[in-house]
mmCIF file of C-alpha atoms and ligand atoms in Angstrom:
data_model
loop_
_atom_site.group_PDB
_atom_site.id
_atom_site.type_symbol
_atom_site.label_atom_id
_atom_site.label_comp_id
_atom_site.label_asym_id
_atom_site.label_seq_id
_atom_site.Cartn_x
_atom_site.Cartn_y
_atom_site.Cartn_z
ATOM 1 C CA UNK A 1 118.378 -22.453 199.408
ATOM 2 C CA UNK A 2 118.266 -23.429 203.091
ATOM 3 C CA UNK A 3 120.336 -26.533 202.500
ATOM 4 C CA UNK A 4 123.032 -24.640 200.561
ATOM 5 C CA UNK A 5 123.444 -22.099 203.463
ATOM 6 C CA UNK A 6 123.941 -24.953 205.867
ATOM 7 C CA UNK A 7 126.512 -26.662 203.644
ATOM 8 C CA UNK A 8 128.445 -23.403 203.448
ATOM 9 C CA UNK A 9 128.485 -22.936 207.255
ATOM 10 C CA UNK A 10 129.594 -26.480 207.695
ATOM 11 C CA UNK A 11 132.449 -26.055 205.252
ATOM 12 C CA UNK A 12 133.642 -22.787 206.792
ATOM 13 C CA UNK A 13 133.396 -23.701 210.453
ATOM 14 C CA UNK A 14 136.537 -25.830 211.169
ATOM 15 C CA UNK A 15 138.741 -23.306 209.414
ATOM 16 C CA UNK A 16 137.379 -20.375 211.498
ATOM 17 C CA UNK A 17 137.714 -22.260 214.796
ATOM 18 C CA UNK A 18 141.384 -22.942 214.071
ATOM 19 C CA UNK A 19 142.279 -19.298 213.485
ATOM 20 C CA UNK A 20 142.876 -18.329 217.203
ATOM 21 C CA UNK A 21 145.447 -21.124 217.709
ATOM 22 C CA UNK A 22 145.453 -20.656 221.556
ATOM 23 C CA UNK A 23 144.079 -24.113 222.425
ATOM 24 C CA UNK A 24 144.113 -25.924 219.138
ATOM 25 C CA UNK A 25 143.069 -29.378 220.429
ATOM 26 C CA UNK A 26 140.087 -28.152 222.463
ATOM 27 C CA UNK A 27 139.039 -25.863 219.663
ATOM 28 C CA UNK A 28 139.349 -28.666 217.207
ATOM 29 C CA UNK A 29 137.211 -30.998 219.255
ATOM 30 C CA UNK A 30 134.566 -28.265 219.758
ATOM 31 C CA UNK A 31 134.614 -27.511 216.070
ATOM 32 C CA UNK A 32 134.362 -31.201 215.229
ATOM 33 C CA UNK A 33 131.379 -31.601 217.520
ATOM 34 C CA UNK A 34 129.633 -28.559 216.089
ATOM 35 C CA UNK A 35 130.421 -29.757 212.609
ATOM 36 C CA UNK A 36 128.948 -33.162 213.413
ATOM 37 C CA UNK A 37 125.804 -31.623 214.879
ATOM 38 C CA UNK A 38 125.449 -29.336 211.897
ATOM 39 C CA UNK A 39 126.045 -32.212 209.544
ATOM 40 C CA UNK A 40 123.355 -34.256 211.281
ATOM 41 C CA UNK A 41 120.952 -31.321 211.162
ATOM 42 C CA UNK A 42 121.770 -30.730 207.561
ATOM 43 C CA UNK A 43 121.089 -34.369 206.727
ATOM 44 C CA UNK A 44 117.824 -34.200 208.675
ATOM 45 C CA UNK A 45 116.808 -31.011 206.898
ATOM 46 C CA UNK A 46 117.740 -32.368 203.502
ATOM 47 C CA UNK A 47 115.833 -35.582 204.170
ATOM 48 C CA UNK A 48 112.870 -33.530 205.443
ATOM 49 C CA UNK A 49 113.001 -31.238 202.431
ATOM 50 C CA UNK A 50 113.208 -34.184 200.053
ATOM 51 C CA UNK A 51 110.295 -35.841 201.860
ATOM 52 C CA UNK A 52 108.292 -32.613 201.780
ATOM 53 C CA UNK A 53 109.034 -32.065 198.115
ATOM 54 C CA UNK A 54 108.083 -35.630 197.260
ATOM 55 C CA UNK A 55 104.924 -35.290 199.324
ATOM 56 C CA UNK A 56 104.035 -31.988 197.637
ATOM 57 C CA UNK A 57 104.632 -33.479 194.190
ATOM 58 C CA UNK A 58 102.568 -36.542 195.066
ATOM 59 C CA UNK A 59 99.754 -34.369 196.440
ATOM 60 C CA UNK A 60 99.838 -32.254 193.287
ATOM 61 C CA UNK A 61 99.730 -35.361 191.093
ATOM 62 C CA UNK A 62 96.823 -36.786 193.109
ATOM 63 C CA UNK A 63 94.940 -33.478 192.917
ATOM 64 C CA UNK A 64 95.359 -33.268 189.127
ATOM 65 C CA UNK A 65 94.396 -36.929 188.659
ATOM 66 C CA UNK A 66 91.352 -36.576 190.927
ATOM 67 C CA UNK A 67 90.332 -33.386 189.124
ATOM 68 C CA UNK A 68 90.565 -35.163 185.773
ATOM 69 C CA UNK A 69 88.639 -38.213 186.977
ATOM 70 C CA UNK A 70 85.935 -36.004 188.495
ATOM 71 C CA UNK A 71 85.788 -33.907 185.324
ATOM 72 C CA UNK A 72 85.446 -37.029 183.195
ATOM 73 C CA UNK A 73 82.755 -38.373 185.519
ATOM 74 C CA UNK A 74 80.918 -35.041 185.449
ATOM 75 C CA UNK A 75 81.064 -34.888 181.662
ATOM 76 C CA UNK A 76 80.144 -38.568 181.185
ATOM 77 C CA UNK A 77 76.692 -40.070 181.456
ATOM 78 C CA UNK A 78 77.255 -43.548 182.793
ATOM 79 C CA UNK A 79 79.241 -45.032 185.644
ATOM 80 C CA UNK A 80 79.109 -48.142 187.804
ATOM 81 C CA UNK A 81 75.800 -47.023 189.328
ATOM 82 C CA UNK A 82 74.211 -47.568 185.907
ATOM 83 C CA UNK A 83 75.558 -51.100 185.607
ATOM 84 C CA UNK A 84 78.243 -49.790 183.258
ATOM 85 C CA UNK A 85 81.482 -51.757 183.336
ATOM 86 C CA UNK A 86 84.003 -49.614 181.512
ATOM 87 C CA UNK A 87 87.052 -51.780 182.088
ATOM 88 C CA UNK A 88 85.189 -54.906 180.944
ATOM 89 C CA UNK A 89 84.064 -53.387 177.646
ATOM 90 C CA UNK A 90 87.400 -51.689 177.040
ATOM 91 C CA UNK A 91 89.172 -55.026 177.411
ATOM 92 C CA UNK A 92 86.717 -56.583 175.008
ATOM 93 C CA UNK A 93 87.030 -53.790 172.437
ATOM 94 C CA UNK A 94 90.829 -53.996 172.586
ATOM 95 C CA UNK A 95 90.524 -57.518 171.126
ATOM 96 C CA UNK A 96 89.248 -56.130 167.806
ATOM 97 C CA UNK A 97 92.026 -54.135 166.245
ATOM 98 C CA UNK A 98 92.353 -52.245 162.987
ATOM 99 C CA UNK A 99 92.676 -48.651 161.880
ATOM 100 C CA UNK A 100 93.434 -45.720 164.160
ATOM 101 C CA UNK A 101 92.170 -42.367 165.334
ATOM 102 C CA UNK A 102 94.756 -39.696 164.674
ATOM 103 C CA UNK A 103 94.857 -36.288 166.297
ATOM 104 C CA UNK A 104 96.894 -33.324 165.217
ATOM 105 C CA UNK A 105 96.794 -30.172 167.367
ATOM 106 C CA UNK A 106 97.908 -27.001 165.646
ATOM 107 C CA UNK A 107 99.421 -23.802 167.042
ATOM 108 C CA UNK A 108 96.429 -21.794 165.831
ATOM 109 C CA UNK A 109 94.185 -23.685 168.300
ATOM 110 C CA UNK A 110 92.616 -25.902 165.649
ATOM 111 C CA UNK A 111 92.791 -29.699 165.874
ATOM 112 C CA UNK A 112 92.181 -32.255 163.151
ATOM 113 C CA UNK A 113 90.863 -35.647 164.169
ATOM 114 C CA UNK A 114 91.126 -38.291 161.451
ATOM 115 C CA UNK A 115 89.121 -41.527 161.398
ATOM 116 C CA UNK A 116 91.592 -43.798 159.750
ATOM 117 C CA UNK A 117 90.441 -47.201 158.556
ATOM 118 C CA UNK A 118 89.992 -46.603 154.814
ATOM 119 C CA UNK A 119 89.984 -50.311 153.921
ATOM 120 C CA UNK A 120 86.601 -50.575 155.671
ATOM 121 C CA UNK A 121 85.311 -47.108 154.770
ATOM 122 C CA UNK A 122 86.607 -45.915 158.172
ATOM 123 C CA UNK A 123 84.342 -48.265 160.119
ATOM 124 C CA UNK A 124 85.071 -48.246 163.864
ATOM 125 C CA UNK A 125 87.091 -51.234 165.027
ATOM 126 C CA UNK A 126 87.159 -51.920 168.791
ATOM 127 C CA UNK A 127 90.571 -50.300 169.232
ATOM 128 C CA UNK A 128 89.366 -47.224 167.324
ATOM 129 C CA UNK A 129 86.519 -46.816 169.831
ATOM 130 C CA UNK A 130 89.040 -46.923 172.674
ATOM 131 C CA UNK A 131 91.390 -44.568 170.819
ATOM 132 C CA UNK A 132 88.567 -42.104 170.265
ATOM 133 C CA UNK A 133 88.046 -41.986 174.022
ATOM 134 C CA UNK A 134 91.780 -41.345 174.514
ATOM 135 C CA UNK A 135 91.825 -38.554 171.932
ATOM 136 C CA UNK A 136 88.814 -36.903 173.585
ATOM 137 C CA UNK A 137 90.659 -36.988 176.918
ATOM 138 C CA UNK A 138 93.645 -35.376 175.188
ATOM 139 C CA UNK A 139 91.397 -32.632 173.815
ATOM 140 C CA UNK A 140 89.813 -32.067 177.234
ATOM 141 C CA UNK A 141 93.286 -31.396 178.605
ATOM 142 C CA UNK A 142 94.305 -29.089 175.730
ATOM 143 C CA UNK A 143 93.860 -25.657 177.237
ATOM 144 C CA UNK A 144 94.816 -23.682 174.090
ATOM 145 C CA UNK A 145 92.288 -25.401 171.832
ATOM 146 C CA UNK A 146 89.520 -23.489 170.060
ATOM 147 C CA UNK A 147 88.301 -25.604 167.155
ATOM 148 C CA UNK A 148 88.086 -29.190 165.984
ATOM 149 C CA UNK A 149 87.507 -30.750 162.572
ATOM 150 C CA UNK A 150 86.608 -34.440 162.380
ATOM 151 C CA UNK A 151 87.031 -36.108 159.021
ATOM 152 C CA UNK A 152 87.701 -39.526 157.522
ATOM 153 C CA UNK A 153 90.711 -40.797 155.644
ATOM 154 C CA UNK A 154 90.456 -41.741 151.967
ATOM 155 C CA UNK A 155 87.767 -39.235 151.065
ATOM 156 C CA UNK A 156 84.931 -40.809 153.041
ATOM 157 C CA UNK A 157 83.668 -40.087 156.550
ATOM 158 C CA UNK A 158 82.743 -43.301 158.394
ATOM 159 C CA UNK A 159 80.518 -46.330 157.796
ATOM 160 C CA UNK A 160 79.684 -46.870 161.496
ATOM 161 C CA UNK A 161 80.733 -49.801 163.644
ATOM 162 C CA UNK A 162 82.856 -52.463 162.051
ATOM 163 C CA UNK A 163 80.261 -55.138 161.366
ATOM 164 C CA UNK A 164 82.797 -57.858 162.195
ATOM 165 C CA UNK A 165 82.999 -56.416 165.719
ATOM 166 C CA UNK A 166 79.222 -55.986 165.956
ATOM 167 C CA UNK A 167 78.843 -59.684 165.227
ATOM 168 C CA UNK A 168 81.306 -60.658 167.950
ATOM 169 C CA UNK A 169 79.647 -58.532 170.629
ATOM 170 C CA UNK A 170 76.056 -59.161 169.630
ATOM 171 C CA UNK A 171 75.061 -60.346 173.124
ATOM 172 C CA UNK A 172 73.028 -57.974 175.227
ATOM 173 C CA UNK A 173 75.594 -57.251 177.965
ATOM 174 C CA UNK A 174 78.377 -56.323 175.533
ATOM 175 C CA UNK A 175 75.944 -54.338 173.409
ATOM 176 C CA UNK A 176 74.759 -52.259 176.364
ATOM 177 C CA UNK A 177 78.306 -51.665 177.567
ATOM 178 C CA UNK A 178 79.483 -50.664 174.074
ATOM 179 C CA UNK A 179 76.496 -48.344 173.773
ATOM 180 C CA UNK A 180 77.280 -46.668 177.122
ATOM 181 C CA UNK A 181 80.996 -46.509 176.260
ATOM 182 C CA UNK A 182 80.302 -44.691 172.981
ATOM 183 C CA UNK A 183 77.627 -42.444 174.501
ATOM 184 C CA UNK A 184 80.066 -41.392 177.223
ATOM 185 C CA UNK A 185 82.780 -40.640 174.677
ATOM 186 C CA UNK A 186 80.516 -38.775 172.264
ATOM 187 C CA UNK A 187 78.892 -36.807 175.084
ATOM 188 C CA UNK A 188 82.325 -35.703 176.249
ATOM 189 C CA UNK A 189 83.201 -34.859 172.640
ATOM 190 C CA UNK A 190 80.047 -32.746 172.329
ATOM 191 C CA UNK A 191 80.878 -30.943 175.597
ATOM 192 C CA UNK A 192 84.446 -30.055 174.661
ATOM 193 C CA UNK A 193 85.055 -26.308 174.909
ATOM 194 C CA UNK A 194 85.997 -26.371 171.220
ATOM 195 C CA UNK A 195 83.821 -25.431 168.263
ATOM 196 C CA UNK A 196 83.579 -28.671 166.333
ATOM 197 C CA UNK A 197 82.808 -29.531 162.735
ATOM 198 C CA UNK A 198 82.185 -32.889 161.077
ATOM 199 C CA UNK A 199 83.521 -32.701 157.546
ATOM 200 C CA UNK A 200 81.353 -35.216 155.678
ATOM 201 C CA UNK A 201 82.917 -36.552 152.516
ATOM 202 C CA UNK A 202 81.637 -39.739 150.907
ATOM 203 C CA UNK A 203 79.453 -41.598 153.393
ATOM 204 C CA UNK A 204 78.505 -41.095 157.011
ATOM 205 C CA UNK A 205 76.481 -44.222 157.809
ATOM 206 C CA UNK A 206 75.148 -45.770 161.028
ATOM 207 C CA UNK A 207 77.479 -44.869 163.875
ATOM 208 C CA UNK A 208 79.250 -42.506 161.440
ATOM 209 C CA UNK A 209 76.026 -40.511 161.026
ATOM 210 C CA UNK A 210 75.643 -40.508 164.808
ATOM 211 C CA UNK A 211 79.166 -39.177 165.260
ATOM 212 C CA UNK A 212 78.394 -36.177 163.030
ATOM 213 C CA UNK A 213 75.595 -35.176 165.434
ATOM 214 C CA UNK A 214 78.069 -34.939 168.334
ATOM 215 C CA UNK A 215 79.734 -32.028 166.509
ATOM 216 C CA UNK A 216 78.476 -28.453 166.648
ATOM 217 C CA UNK A 217 78.348 -28.220 162.852
ATOM 218 C CA UNK A 218 78.346 -30.457 159.786
ATOM 219 C CA UNK A 219 79.791 -29.458 156.421
ATOM 220 C CA UNK A 220 79.166 -31.711 153.427
ATOM 221 C CA UNK A 221 81.059 -32.096 150.187
ATOM 222 C CA UNK A 222 79.232 -32.503 146.838
ATOM 223 C CA UNK A 223 78.023 -36.085 146.400
ATOM 224 C CA UNK A 224 78.325 -36.992 150.063
ATOM 225 C CA UNK A 225 75.531 -38.478 152.166
ATOM 226 C CA UNK A 226 74.499 -38.911 155.784
ATOM 227 C CA UNK A 227 72.382 -41.943 156.420
ATOM 228 C CA UNK A 228 71.020 -43.425 159.627
ATOM 229 C CA UNK A 229 70.918 -46.987 158.269
ATOM 230 C CA UNK A 230 70.088 -48.504 161.657
ATOM 231 C CA UNK A 231 66.566 -49.571 160.739
ATOM 232 C CA UNK A 232 67.956 -51.710 157.945
ATOM 233 C CA UNK A 233 70.238 -53.367 160.478
ATOM 234 C CA UNK A 234 67.269 -54.063 162.775
ATOM 235 C CA UNK A 235 68.504 -51.372 165.152
ATOM 236 C CA UNK A 236 68.008 -47.857 166.365
ATOM 237 C CA UNK A 237 70.841 -45.389 167.030
ATOM 238 C CA UNK A 238 72.698 -46.277 170.220
ATOM 239 C CA UNK A 239 75.567 -43.785 170.329
ATOM 240 C CA UNK A 240 73.226 -40.922 171.270
ATOM 241 C CA UNK A 241 72.625 -39.979 167.621
ATOM 242 C CA UNK A 242 68.838 -40.310 167.871
ATOM 243 C CA UNK A 243 68.449 -37.887 170.778
ATOM 244 C CA UNK A 244 70.895 -35.413 169.259
ATOM 245 C CA UNK A 245 69.262 -35.630 165.812
ATOM 246 C CA UNK A 246 65.883 -34.652 167.300
ATOM 247 C CA UNK A 247 67.487 -31.549 168.798
ATOM 248 C CA UNK A 248 69.138 -30.638 165.507
ATOM 249 C CA UNK A 249 66.313 -31.192 162.989
ATOM 250 C CA UNK A 250 63.221 -31.589 165.208
ATOM 251 C CA UNK A 251 61.250 -34.742 166.000
ATOM 252 C CA UNK A 252 59.274 -34.875 162.715
ATOM 253 C CA UNK A 253 62.322 -34.778 160.478
ATOM 254 C CA UNK A 254 64.220 -37.135 162.790
ATOM 255 C CA UNK A 255 61.369 -39.626 162.552
ATOM 256 C CA UNK A 256 61.504 -39.425 158.767
ATOM 257 C CA UNK A 257 65.267 -39.893 158.599
ATOM 258 C CA UNK A 258 65.355 -42.796 161.061
ATOM 259 C CA UNK A 259 62.053 -44.355 160.014
ATOM 260 C CA UNK A 260 63.039 -44.614 156.352
ATOM 261 C CA UNK A 261 66.802 -44.962 156.865
ATOM 262 C CA UNK A 262 66.740 -42.104 154.376
ATOM 263 C CA UNK A 263 69.675 -40.978 152.291
ATOM 264 C CA UNK A 264 70.385 -37.336 153.167
ATOM 265 C CA UNK A 265 72.245 -35.519 150.444
ATOM 266 C CA UNK A 266 73.864 -32.095 150.914
ATOM 267 C CA UNK A 267 70.902 -30.102 149.628
ATOM 268 C CA UNK A 268 68.356 -31.847 151.850
ATOM 269 C CA UNK A 269 70.721 -31.702 154.797
ATOM 270 C CA UNK A 270 70.996 -27.933 154.316
ATOM 271 C CA UNK A 271 67.249 -27.463 154.177
ATOM 272 C CA UNK A 272 66.773 -29.580 157.323
ATOM 273 C CA UNK A 273 69.447 -27.632 159.193
ATOM 274 C CA UNK A 274 71.520 -30.804 159.467
ATOM 275 C CA UNK A 275 74.356 -29.319 157.423
ATOM 276 C CA UNK A 276 75.646 -25.771 157.635
ATOM 277 C CA UNK A 277 77.082 -25.522 154.150
ATOM 278 C CA UNK A 278 77.972 -27.525 151.077
ATOM 279 C CA UNK A 279 81.618 -27.131 150.233
ATOM 280 C CA UNK A 280 82.805 -26.510 146.706
ATOM 281 C CA UNK A 281 85.279 -29.351 146.448
ATOM 282 C CA UNK A 282 84.942 -33.045 147.163
ATOM 283 C CA UNK A 283 88.690 -33.560 146.841
ATOM 284 C CA UNK A 284 90.192 -34.466 150.231
ATOM 285 C CA UNK A 285 92.865 -31.771 150.674
ATOM 286 C CA UNK A 286 90.814 -28.964 149.191
ATOM 287 C CA UNK A 287 87.743 -29.891 151.217
ATOM 288 C CA UNK A 288 89.805 -29.856 154.398
ATOM 289 C CA UNK A 289 91.217 -26.442 153.485
ATOM 290 C CA UNK A 290 87.668 -25.159 152.910
ATOM 291 C CA UNK A 291 86.523 -26.578 156.228
ATOM 292 C CA UNK A 292 89.432 -24.888 158.030
ATOM 293 C CA UNK A 293 88.592 -21.545 156.426
ATOM 294 C CA UNK A 294 84.917 -21.963 157.337
ATOM 295 C CA UNK A 295 85.694 -22.827 160.963
ATOM 296 C CA UNK A 296 88.288 -20.085 161.390
ATOM 297 C CA UNK A 297 85.571 -17.424 161.203
ATOM 298 C CA UNK A 298 84.476 -18.716 164.628
ATOM 299 C CA UNK A 299 87.840 -19.559 166.149
ATOM 300 C CA UNK A 300 89.714 -16.342 165.478
ATOM 301 C CA UNK A 301 90.453 -14.545 168.744
ATOM 302 C CA UNK A 302 91.654 -15.388 172.236
ATOM 303 C CA UNK A 303 91.189 -18.999 173.346
ATOM 304 C CA UNK A 304 89.634 -17.966 176.675
ATOM 305 C CA UNK A 305 86.830 -16.111 174.885
ATOM 306 C CA UNK A 306 86.168 -18.716 172.152
ATOM 307 C CA UNK A 307 86.065 -21.487 174.753
ATOM 308 C CA UNK A 308 83.714 -19.423 176.908
ATOM 309 C CA UNK A 309 81.418 -18.912 173.891
ATOM 310 C CA UNK A 310 81.217 -22.671 173.329
ATOM 311 C CA UNK A 311 80.614 -23.342 177.042
ATOM 312 C CA UNK A 312 77.741 -20.858 177.180
ATOM 313 C CA UNK A 313 76.103 -22.427 174.126
ATOM 314 C CA UNK A 314 76.674 -25.986 175.410
ATOM 315 C CA UNK A 315 75.011 -25.055 178.705
ATOM 316 C CA UNK A 316 72.087 -23.415 176.894
ATOM 317 C CA UNK A 317 71.737 -26.472 174.665
ATOM 318 C CA UNK A 318 71.721 -29.021 177.440
ATOM 319 C CA UNK A 319 70.599 -27.520 180.731
ATOM 320 C CA UNK A 320 67.219 -26.362 181.987
ATOM 321 C CA UNK A 321 66.979 -22.564 181.710
ATOM 322 C CA UNK A 322 67.788 -21.643 185.318
ATOM 323 C CA UNK A 323 70.810 -23.910 185.474
ATOM 324 C CA UNK A 324 71.964 -22.606 182.079
ATOM 325 C CA UNK A 325 71.617 -19.014 183.298
ATOM 326 C CA UNK A 326 73.676 -19.740 186.412
ATOM 327 C CA UNK A 327 76.309 -21.482 184.331
ATOM 328 C CA UNK A 328 76.382 -18.490 181.974
ATOM 329 C CA UNK A 329 76.969 -16.231 184.970
ATOM 330 C CA UNK A 330 79.918 -18.363 186.075
ATOM 331 C CA UNK A 331 81.417 -18.420 182.576
ATOM 332 C CA UNK A 332 80.891 -14.655 182.267
ATOM 333 C CA UNK A 333 82.980 -14.326 185.445
ATOM 334 C CA UNK A 334 85.910 -15.995 183.739
ATOM 335 C CA UNK A 335 86.120 -13.404 180.925
ATOM 336 C CA UNK A 336 84.909 -10.229 182.656
ATOM 337 C CA UNK A 337 87.981 -8.077 183.407
ATOM 338 C CA UNK A 338 90.148 -10.652 181.642
ATOM 339 C CA UNK A 339 92.974 -9.666 179.275
ATOM 340 C CA UNK A 340 90.819 -9.641 176.127
ATOM 341 C CA UNK A 341 88.129 -7.622 177.869
ATOM 342 C CA UNK A 342 90.605 -5.053 179.251
ATOM 343 C CA UNK A 343 92.360 -4.682 175.893
ATOM 344 C CA UNK A 344 89.012 -4.110 174.188
ATOM 345 C CA UNK A 345 88.171 -1.427 176.737
ATOM 346 C CA UNK A 346 91.403 0.366 175.833
ATOM 347 C CA UNK A 347 90.845 -0.047 172.076
ATOM 348 C CA UNK A 348 87.142 0.841 172.293
ATOM 349 C CA UNK A 349 86.327 -0.748 168.922
ATOM 350 C CA UNK A 350 83.342 0.448 166.903
ATOM 351 C CA UNK A 351 81.273 -2.572 165.841
ATOM 352 C CA UNK A 352 80.276 -1.269 162.425
HETATM 353 C C1 LIG Y 401 74.227 -49.084 166.343
HETATM 354 C C2 LIG Y 401 74.482 -49.212 164.855
HETATM 355 C C3 LIG Y 401 75.844 -49.461 164.615
HETATM 356 C C4 LIG Y 401 76.438 -48.431 165.457
HETATM 357 O O1 LIG Y 401 75.922 -47.329 165.449
HETATM 358 O O2 LIG Y 401 77.323 -48.849 166.177
HETATM 359 C C5 LIG Y 401 76.407 -49.351 163.251
HETATM 360 O O3 LIG Y 401 77.018 -48.435 162.857
HETATM 361 S S1 LIG Y 401 76.177 -50.705 162.321
HETATM 362 C C6 LIG Y 401 77.082 -50.381 160.877
HETATM 363 C C7 LIG Y 401 76.269 -49.605 159.941
HETATM 364 N N1 LIG Y 401 76.950 -49.473 158.691
HETATM 365 C C8 LIG Y 401 76.757 -50.321 157.687
HETATM 366 O O4 LIG Y 401 75.948 -51.217 157.743
HETATM 367 C C9 LIG Y 401 77.575 -50.067 156.450
HETATM 368 C C10 LIG Y 401 77.642 -51.297 155.586
HETATM 369 N N2 LIG Y 401 78.409 -51.009 154.383
HETATM 370 C C11 LIG Y 401 77.879 -50.459 153.278
HETATM 371 O O5 LIG Y 401 76.704 -50.199 153.220
HETATM 372 C C12 LIG Y 401 78.794 -50.185 152.164
HETATM 373 O O6 LIG Y 401 80.022 -50.837 152.384
HETATM 374 C C13 LIG Y 401 79.076 -48.673 152.010
HETATM 375 C C14 LIG Y 401 77.822 -48.007 151.453
HETATM 376 C C15 LIG Y 401 79.522 -48.020 153.307
HETATM 377 C C16 LIG Y 401 80.234 -48.454 150.999
HETATM 378 O O7 LIG Y 401 79.898 -49.057 149.799
HETATM 379 P P1 LIG Y 401 80.965 -49.091 148.611
HETATM 380 O O8 LIG Y 401 80.351 -49.821 147.465
HETATM 381 O O9 LIG Y 401 81.454 -47.732 148.343
HETATM 382 O O10 LIG Y 401 82.219 -49.909 149.205
HETATM 383 P P2 LIG Y 401 82.237 -51.407 149.666
HETATM 384 O O11 LIG Y 401 80.921 -51.883 150.059
HETATM 385 O O12 LIG Y 401 82.953 -52.206 148.655
HETATM 386 O O13 LIG Y 401 83.127 -51.271 151.013
HETATM 387 C C17 LIG Y 401 84.523 -51.383 150.988
HETATM 388 C C18 LIG Y 401 84.898 -52.374 152.066
HETATM 389 O O14 LIG Y 401 84.525 -51.833 153.320
HETATM 390 C C19 LIG Y 401 83.767 -52.794 154.027
HETATM 391 N N3 LIG Y 401 82.886 -52.093 154.959
HETATM 392 C C20 LIG Y 401 82.193 -50.984 154.748
HETATM 393 N N4 LIG Y 401 81.517 -50.653 155.831
HETATM 394 C C21 LIG Y 401 81.806 -51.570 156.760
HETATM 395 C C22 LIG Y 401 81.401 -51.751 158.115
HETATM 396 N N5 LIG Y 401 80.587 -50.892 158.734
HETATM 397 N N6 LIG Y 401 81.895 -52.788 158.760
HETATM 398 C C23 LIG Y 401 82.732 -53.654 158.190
HETATM 399 N N7 LIG Y 401 83.142 -53.532 156.905
HETATM 400 C C24 LIG Y 401 82.678 -52.511 156.208
HETATM 401 C C25 LIG Y 401 83.026 -53.527 152.936
HETATM 402 O O15 LIG Y 401 82.533 -54.738 153.409
HETATM 403 C C26 LIG Y 401 84.109 -53.684 151.914
HETATM 404 O O16 LIG Y 401 84.991 -54.692 152.317
HETATM 405 P P3 LIG Y 401 85.228 -55.950 151.363
HETATM 406 O O17 LIG Y 401 86.177 -56.806 152.087
HETATM 407 O O18 LIG Y 401 85.742 -55.394 150.093
HETATM 408 O O19 LIG Y 401 83.885 -56.569 151.189
#
């Protein structure tokens, strides 16, 4: 605005000064001088404005980037202080390609994440591990999201790490870094303000079984199985699946499932509280439709409220009571007097 006013004055000035015509030369030289001064000032102002705008944009960019980095650090478990070298392991993982992790975000606030490496029963290649981290970042920045379904391509969930990769990184340093990389990613996945479901078709083995425990719910199709096969690989869970399993089914049942590398079919999973429901169909498209319908009972409504619900539960699940209560108070503050709350006060619904 300011610059356009100045341009206008500058354009009008010589013409006005010439109108009197009594001392045209003197007037002309005065007008030329004023015009020059104004032009200089205008240039200065424009340069200053451009500098200020660039500075403001840069500051804004830095603020957003810092906020995201801090948020990722806050939501992650490991950083350099733990001997974790993210860039080193990422570079290593990038060397083992294959498959992809696909994300589709829908207008209704539901996202579908597909583990896509059907040739190897959706085993995680190195690049898929890195892509999973990228997709989680994308979901963290998706402010309209309410729900997430994770499923595998080709009618099976996931057979864990790609054993070809495991072999290549079987030294202790790479193993620890990969473990911390996946724990960070799955912890951030678990803490997303989205209600998440693992749709288990076919097999969820090893790391695949661990991934299901980073979701809020598991739904299984007939004939599917979850199996922590780690013991048979001379391992224990390393992606956080052991700790999460204990919280889902209790320590006794977790010990049984890990200690025997037991096959968990839908019925047993239901009775252990590992699975929420057994779907009717094991056909890919129909199972996904059933999972959507099941999840939508929890995701219908305003995003701000659904996300707040998940945040309250995540805090209660993870934090000591006092910290969880304080967090609940803060989250309550974000919805109290908010649009959904005010509309409900006008509607005064009866909760029959
Ligand atoms: C810390 C533990 C670690 C982690 O958490 O990071 C792990 O996850 S270790 C990996 C644990 N998973 C396994 O050990 C799975 C091994 N695979 C199997 O038991 C079977 O393949 C099974 C039961 C998943 C599927 O059996 P099915 O008869 O239905 O199919 P195929 O065996 O013919 O499999 C087809 C094709 O896929 C290859 N495949 C399957 N899983 C993996 C894997 N995890 N890594 C690499 N490749 C895998 C399998 O070898 C076949 O390929 P082909 O070239 O035809 O032999």
